[in-house]
mmCIF file of C-alpha atoms in Angstrom:
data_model
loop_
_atom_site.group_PDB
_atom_site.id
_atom_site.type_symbol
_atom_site.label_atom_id
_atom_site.label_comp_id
_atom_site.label_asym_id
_atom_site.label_seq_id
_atom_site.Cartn_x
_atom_site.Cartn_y
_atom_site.Cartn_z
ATOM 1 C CA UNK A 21 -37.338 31.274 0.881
ATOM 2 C CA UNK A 22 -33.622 29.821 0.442
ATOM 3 C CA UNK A 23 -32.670 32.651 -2.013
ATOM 4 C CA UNK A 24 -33.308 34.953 1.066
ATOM 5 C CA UNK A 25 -31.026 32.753 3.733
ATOM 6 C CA UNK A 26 -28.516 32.777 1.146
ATOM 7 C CA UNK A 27 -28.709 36.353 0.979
ATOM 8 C CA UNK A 28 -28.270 36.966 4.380
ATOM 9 C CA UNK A 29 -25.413 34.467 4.675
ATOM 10 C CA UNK A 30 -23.828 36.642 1.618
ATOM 11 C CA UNK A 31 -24.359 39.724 3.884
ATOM 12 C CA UNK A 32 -22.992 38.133 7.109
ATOM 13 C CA UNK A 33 -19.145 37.716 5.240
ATOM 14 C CA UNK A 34 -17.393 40.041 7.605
ATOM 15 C CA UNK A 35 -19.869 41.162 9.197
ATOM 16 C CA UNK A 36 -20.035 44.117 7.776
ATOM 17 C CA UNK A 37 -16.417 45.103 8.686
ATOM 18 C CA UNK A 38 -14.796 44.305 5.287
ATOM 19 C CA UNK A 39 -15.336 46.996 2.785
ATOM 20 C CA UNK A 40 -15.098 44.527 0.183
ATOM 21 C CA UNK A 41 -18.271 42.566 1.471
ATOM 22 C CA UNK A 42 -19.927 45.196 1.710
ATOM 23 C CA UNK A 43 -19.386 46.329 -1.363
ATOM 24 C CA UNK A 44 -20.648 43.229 -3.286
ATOM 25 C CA UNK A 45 -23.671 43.163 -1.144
ATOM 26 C CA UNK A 46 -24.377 46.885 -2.257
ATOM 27 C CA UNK A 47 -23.602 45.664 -6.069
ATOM 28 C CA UNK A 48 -25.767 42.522 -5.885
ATOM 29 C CA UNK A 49 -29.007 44.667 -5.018
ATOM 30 C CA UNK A 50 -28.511 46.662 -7.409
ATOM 31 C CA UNK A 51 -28.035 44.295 -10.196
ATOM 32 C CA UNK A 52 -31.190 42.784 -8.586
ATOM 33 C CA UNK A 53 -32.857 46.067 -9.234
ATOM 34 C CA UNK A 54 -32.143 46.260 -12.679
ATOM 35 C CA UNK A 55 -32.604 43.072 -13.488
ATOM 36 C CA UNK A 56 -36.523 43.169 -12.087
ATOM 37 C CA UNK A 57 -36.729 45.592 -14.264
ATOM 38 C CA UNK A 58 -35.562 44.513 -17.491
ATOM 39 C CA UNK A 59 -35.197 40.990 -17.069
ATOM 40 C CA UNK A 60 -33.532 39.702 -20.122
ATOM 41 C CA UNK A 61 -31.038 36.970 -20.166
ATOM 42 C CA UNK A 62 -28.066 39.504 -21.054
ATOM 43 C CA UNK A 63 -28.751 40.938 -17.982
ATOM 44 C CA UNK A 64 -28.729 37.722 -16.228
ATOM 45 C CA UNK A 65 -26.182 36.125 -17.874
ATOM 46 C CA UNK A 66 -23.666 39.549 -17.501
ATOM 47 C CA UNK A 67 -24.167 39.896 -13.845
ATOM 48 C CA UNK A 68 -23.876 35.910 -13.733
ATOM 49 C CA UNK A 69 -20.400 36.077 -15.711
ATOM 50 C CA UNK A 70 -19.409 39.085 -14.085
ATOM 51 C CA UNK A 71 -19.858 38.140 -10.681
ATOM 52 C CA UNK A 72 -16.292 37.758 -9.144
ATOM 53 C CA UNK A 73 -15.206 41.042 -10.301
ATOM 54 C CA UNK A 74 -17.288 42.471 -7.722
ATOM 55 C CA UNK A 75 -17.825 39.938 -4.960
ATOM 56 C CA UNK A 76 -14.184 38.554 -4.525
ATOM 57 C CA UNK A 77 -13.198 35.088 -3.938
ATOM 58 C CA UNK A 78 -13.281 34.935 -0.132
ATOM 59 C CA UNK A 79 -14.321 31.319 1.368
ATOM 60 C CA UNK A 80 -17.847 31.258 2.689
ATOM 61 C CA UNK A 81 -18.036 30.868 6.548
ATOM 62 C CA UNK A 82 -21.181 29.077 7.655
ATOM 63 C CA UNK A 83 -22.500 29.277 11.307
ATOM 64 C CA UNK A 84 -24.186 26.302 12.558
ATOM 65 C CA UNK A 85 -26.954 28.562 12.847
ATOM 66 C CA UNK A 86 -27.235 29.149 9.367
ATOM 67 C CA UNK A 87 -26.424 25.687 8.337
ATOM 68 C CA UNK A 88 -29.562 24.489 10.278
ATOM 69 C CA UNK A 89 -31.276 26.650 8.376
ATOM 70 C CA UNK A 90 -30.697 25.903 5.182
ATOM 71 C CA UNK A 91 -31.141 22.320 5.849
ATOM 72 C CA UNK A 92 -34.746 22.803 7.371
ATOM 73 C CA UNK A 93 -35.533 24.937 3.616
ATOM 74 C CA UNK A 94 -33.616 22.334 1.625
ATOM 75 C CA UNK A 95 -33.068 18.923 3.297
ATOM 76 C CA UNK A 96 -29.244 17.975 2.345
ATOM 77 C CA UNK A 97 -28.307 21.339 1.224
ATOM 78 C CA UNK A 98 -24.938 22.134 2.308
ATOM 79 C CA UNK A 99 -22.004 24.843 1.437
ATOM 80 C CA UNK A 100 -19.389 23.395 2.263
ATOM 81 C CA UNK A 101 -15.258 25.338 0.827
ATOM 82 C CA UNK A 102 -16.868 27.620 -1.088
ATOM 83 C CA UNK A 103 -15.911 31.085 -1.983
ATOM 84 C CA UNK A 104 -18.292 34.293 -1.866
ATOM 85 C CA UNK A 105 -18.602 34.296 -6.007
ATOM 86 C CA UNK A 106 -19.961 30.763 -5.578
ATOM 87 C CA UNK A 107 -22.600 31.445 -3.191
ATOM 88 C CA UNK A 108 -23.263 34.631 -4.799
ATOM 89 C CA UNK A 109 -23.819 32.988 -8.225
ATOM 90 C CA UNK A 110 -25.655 30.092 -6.711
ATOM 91 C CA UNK A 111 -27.900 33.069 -5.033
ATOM 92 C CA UNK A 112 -28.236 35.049 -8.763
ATOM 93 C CA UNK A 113 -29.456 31.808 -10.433
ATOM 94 C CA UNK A 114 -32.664 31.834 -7.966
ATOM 95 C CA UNK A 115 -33.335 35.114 -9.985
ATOM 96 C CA UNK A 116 -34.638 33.939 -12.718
ATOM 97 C CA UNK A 117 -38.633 33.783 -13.307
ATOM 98 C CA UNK A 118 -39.708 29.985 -13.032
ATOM 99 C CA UNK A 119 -43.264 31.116 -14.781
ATOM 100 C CA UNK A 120 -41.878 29.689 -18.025
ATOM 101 C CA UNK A 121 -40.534 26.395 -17.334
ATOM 102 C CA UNK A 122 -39.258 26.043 -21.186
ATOM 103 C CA UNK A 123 -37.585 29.003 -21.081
ATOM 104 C CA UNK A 124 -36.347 28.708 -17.720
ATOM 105 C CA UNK A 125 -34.469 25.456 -18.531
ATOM 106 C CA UNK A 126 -33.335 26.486 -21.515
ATOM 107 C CA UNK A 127 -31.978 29.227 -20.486
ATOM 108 C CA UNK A 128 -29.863 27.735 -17.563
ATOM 109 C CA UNK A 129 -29.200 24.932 -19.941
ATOM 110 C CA UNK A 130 -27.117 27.612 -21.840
ATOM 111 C CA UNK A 131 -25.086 28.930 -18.879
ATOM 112 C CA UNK A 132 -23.958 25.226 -18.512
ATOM 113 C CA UNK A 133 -22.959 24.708 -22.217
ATOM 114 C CA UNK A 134 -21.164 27.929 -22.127
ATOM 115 C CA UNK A 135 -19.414 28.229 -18.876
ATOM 116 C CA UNK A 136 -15.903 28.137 -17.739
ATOM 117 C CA UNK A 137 -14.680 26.196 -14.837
ATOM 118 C CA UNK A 138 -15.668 28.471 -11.501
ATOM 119 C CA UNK A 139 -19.324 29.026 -13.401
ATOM 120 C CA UNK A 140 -19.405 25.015 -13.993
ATOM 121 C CA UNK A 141 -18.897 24.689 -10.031
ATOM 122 C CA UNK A 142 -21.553 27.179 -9.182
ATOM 123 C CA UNK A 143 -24.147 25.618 -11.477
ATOM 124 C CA UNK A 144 -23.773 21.861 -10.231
ATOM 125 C CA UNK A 145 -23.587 23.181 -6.633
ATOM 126 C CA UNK A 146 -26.884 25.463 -7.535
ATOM 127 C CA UNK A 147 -28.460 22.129 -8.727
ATOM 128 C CA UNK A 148 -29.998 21.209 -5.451
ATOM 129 C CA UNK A 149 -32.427 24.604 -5.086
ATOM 130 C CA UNK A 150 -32.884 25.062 -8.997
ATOM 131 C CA UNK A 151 -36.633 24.606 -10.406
ATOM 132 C CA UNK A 152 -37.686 21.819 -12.173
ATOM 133 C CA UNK A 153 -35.217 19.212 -10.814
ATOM 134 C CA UNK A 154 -36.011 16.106 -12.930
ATOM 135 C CA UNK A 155 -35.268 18.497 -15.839
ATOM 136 C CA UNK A 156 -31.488 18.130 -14.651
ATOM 137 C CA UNK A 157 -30.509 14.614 -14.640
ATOM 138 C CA UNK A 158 -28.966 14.407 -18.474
ATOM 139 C CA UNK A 159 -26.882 17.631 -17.037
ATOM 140 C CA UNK A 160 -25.843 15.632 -13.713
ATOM 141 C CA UNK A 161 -24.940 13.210 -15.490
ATOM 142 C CA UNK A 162 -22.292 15.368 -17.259
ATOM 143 C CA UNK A 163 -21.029 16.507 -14.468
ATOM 144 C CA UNK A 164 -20.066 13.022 -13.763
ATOM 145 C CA UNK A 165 -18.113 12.994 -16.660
ATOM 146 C CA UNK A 166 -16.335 15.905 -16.711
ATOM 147 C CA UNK A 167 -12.403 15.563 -15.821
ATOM 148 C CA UNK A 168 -12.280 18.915 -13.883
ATOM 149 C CA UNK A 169 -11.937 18.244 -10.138
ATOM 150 C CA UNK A 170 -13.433 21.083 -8.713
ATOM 151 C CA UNK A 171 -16.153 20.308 -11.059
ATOM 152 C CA UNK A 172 -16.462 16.846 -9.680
ATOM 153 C CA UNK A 173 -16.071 17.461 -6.376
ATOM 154 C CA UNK A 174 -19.588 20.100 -7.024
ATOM 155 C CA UNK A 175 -21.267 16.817 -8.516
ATOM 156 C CA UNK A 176 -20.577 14.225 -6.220
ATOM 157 C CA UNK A 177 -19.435 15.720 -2.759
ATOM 158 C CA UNK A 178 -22.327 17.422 -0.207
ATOM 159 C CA UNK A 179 -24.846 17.481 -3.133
ATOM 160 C CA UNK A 180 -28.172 15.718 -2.111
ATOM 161 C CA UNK A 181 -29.061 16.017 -5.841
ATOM 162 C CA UNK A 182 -27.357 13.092 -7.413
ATOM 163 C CA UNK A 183 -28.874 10.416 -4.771
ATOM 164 C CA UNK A 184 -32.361 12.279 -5.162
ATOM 165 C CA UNK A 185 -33.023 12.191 -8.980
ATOM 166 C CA UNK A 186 -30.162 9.815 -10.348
ATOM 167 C CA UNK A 187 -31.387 6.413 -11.778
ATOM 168 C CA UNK A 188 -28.905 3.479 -10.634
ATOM 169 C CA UNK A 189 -26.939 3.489 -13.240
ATOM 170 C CA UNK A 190 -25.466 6.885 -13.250
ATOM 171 C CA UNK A 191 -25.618 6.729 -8.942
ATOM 172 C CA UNK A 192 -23.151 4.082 -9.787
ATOM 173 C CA UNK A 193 -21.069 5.770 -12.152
ATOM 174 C CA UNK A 194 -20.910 8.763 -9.502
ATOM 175 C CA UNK A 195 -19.778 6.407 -7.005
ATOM 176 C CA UNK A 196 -16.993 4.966 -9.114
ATOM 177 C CA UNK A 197 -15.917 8.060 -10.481
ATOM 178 C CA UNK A 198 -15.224 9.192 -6.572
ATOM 179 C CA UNK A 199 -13.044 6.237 -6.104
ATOM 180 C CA UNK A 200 -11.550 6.521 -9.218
ATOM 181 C CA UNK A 201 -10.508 10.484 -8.812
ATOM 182 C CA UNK A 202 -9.415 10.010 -5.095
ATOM 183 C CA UNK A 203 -12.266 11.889 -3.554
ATOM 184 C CA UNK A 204 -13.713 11.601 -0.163
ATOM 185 C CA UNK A 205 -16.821 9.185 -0.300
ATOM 186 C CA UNK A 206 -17.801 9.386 3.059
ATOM 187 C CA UNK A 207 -18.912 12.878 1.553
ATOM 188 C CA UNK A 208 -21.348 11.816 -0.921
ATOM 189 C CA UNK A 209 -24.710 12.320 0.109
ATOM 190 C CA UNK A 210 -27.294 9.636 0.197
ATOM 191 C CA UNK A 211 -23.728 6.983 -0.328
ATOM 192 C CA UNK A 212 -25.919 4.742 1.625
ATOM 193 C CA UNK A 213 -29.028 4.993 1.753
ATOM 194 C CA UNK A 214 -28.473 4.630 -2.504
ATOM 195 C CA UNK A 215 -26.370 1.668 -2.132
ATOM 196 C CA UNK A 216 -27.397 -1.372 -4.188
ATOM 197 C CA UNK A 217 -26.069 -4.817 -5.401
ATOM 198 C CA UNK A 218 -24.853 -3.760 -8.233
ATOM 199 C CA UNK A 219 -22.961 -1.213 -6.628
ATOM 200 C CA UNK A 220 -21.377 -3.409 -4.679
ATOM 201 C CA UNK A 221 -20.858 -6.045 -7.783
ATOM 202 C CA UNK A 222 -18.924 -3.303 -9.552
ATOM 203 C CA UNK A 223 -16.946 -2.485 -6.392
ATOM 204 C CA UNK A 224 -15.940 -5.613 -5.993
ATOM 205 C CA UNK A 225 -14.904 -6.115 -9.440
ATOM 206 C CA UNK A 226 -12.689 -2.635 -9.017
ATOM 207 C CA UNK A 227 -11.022 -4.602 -5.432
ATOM 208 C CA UNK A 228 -9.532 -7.589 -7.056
ATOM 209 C CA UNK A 229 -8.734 -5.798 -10.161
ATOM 210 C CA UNK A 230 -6.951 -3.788 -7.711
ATOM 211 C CA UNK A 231 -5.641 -6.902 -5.731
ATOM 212 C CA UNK A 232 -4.417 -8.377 -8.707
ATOM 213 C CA UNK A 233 -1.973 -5.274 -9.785
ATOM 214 C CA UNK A 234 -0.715 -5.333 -6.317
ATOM 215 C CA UNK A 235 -2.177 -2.429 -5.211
ATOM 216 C CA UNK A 236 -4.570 -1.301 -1.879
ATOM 217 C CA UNK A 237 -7.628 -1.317 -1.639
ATOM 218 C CA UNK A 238 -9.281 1.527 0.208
ATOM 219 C CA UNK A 239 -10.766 1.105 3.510
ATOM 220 C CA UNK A 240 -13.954 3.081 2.255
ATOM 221 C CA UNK A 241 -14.266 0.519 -0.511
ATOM 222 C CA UNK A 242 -14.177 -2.193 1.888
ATOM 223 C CA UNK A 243 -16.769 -0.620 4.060
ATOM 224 C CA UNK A 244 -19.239 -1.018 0.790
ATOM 225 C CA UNK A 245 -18.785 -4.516 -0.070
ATOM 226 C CA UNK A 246 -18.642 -5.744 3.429
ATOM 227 C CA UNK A 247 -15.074 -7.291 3.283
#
């Protein structure tokens, strides 16, 4: 199970020489505990909130060991510049009981219309391994649209979610958005194997509107339209 490879990748942070890592791993099964025990969603959504307190911000370092892994459990799955809170929150949100689809998305719908920025990037990173994944495409969508850059760059950038349940329309918007925010496109998985004429219609729109105000056009860009 991927919750259990994250685990472990949690656990390997240091190596069990930092006191801090160890620490959070120590705090984690315990909240664990508790929460199999009285799972409520103020328990979840405490430990959830409170998760930095305890785990730190350190970035994630991912063997190519473990990267294999996770890829063979979820195809496109990547962590790529994240910090220990993020994983660990990603890792939390596999907590919760997926008998009850209803309440399930409901209830992870109301971590995303509550949370601050950091909890925002979890969630879109988490939405890859989440259950019920056609029952996220309204909140992809969002993500989209949201002017945060670290929250864009958890939407659009080593996320096989967006080219795996977006319709063309909002694939597109992703796409744009990335150009328009200065982002890395060569890091949006499934760029190709979604591209589509209207993609490229739009994209070449964006060149000569860029053209015309005297300004360059990307080489990236280029590469899509075939110019």
């Amino acid at each position: 199970m991927i919750q259990a490879t994250l685990f472990s990748l949690i656990e390997q942070q240091g190596s069990g020489s930092q006191p801090d890592t160890d620490r959070a791993v120590t705090w984690l099964r315990e909240q664990a505990g508790l929460y199999a025990q009285k799972p409520t969603n103020a328990v979840f959504y405490r430990v959830f909130t409170a998760m930095p307190r305890f785990t730190g911000k350190a970035p994630v370092v991912v063997s190519e060991e473990k990267k294999k892994e996770l890829d063979e459990l979820r195809p496109g799955f990547q962590i790529v510049d994240w910090t220990l809170d993020r994983l660990a929150r990603v890792w939390w949100l596999l907590q919760y009981p997926t008998d009850d689809r209803a309440a399930y998305v409901r209830s992870i719908s109301e971590l995303f219309r509550s949370a601050e920025m950091n909890e925002l990037v979890a969630l879109y990173s988490a939405l890859p391994v989440l259950a019920f994944p056609e029952d996220w495409r309204f909140q992809a969508t969002e993500g989209i649209r949201n002017n945060i850059a670290d929250v864009q760059k958890a939407i659009m950038l080593h996320n096989p979610y967006p080219a795996e349940q977006l319709d063309e329309a909002a694939w597109n918007q992703l796409v744009m958005k990335a150009f328009f925010t200065d982002n890395d496109v060569t890091q949006i998985t499934g760029l190709h194997t979604r591209h589509n004429p209207r993609l490229v219609a739009i994209l070449r729109d964006y060149a000569a509107e860029r053209r015309a105000a005297g300004r360059t056009v990307s080489e990236q860009l280029l590469a899509l339209i075939g110019d």
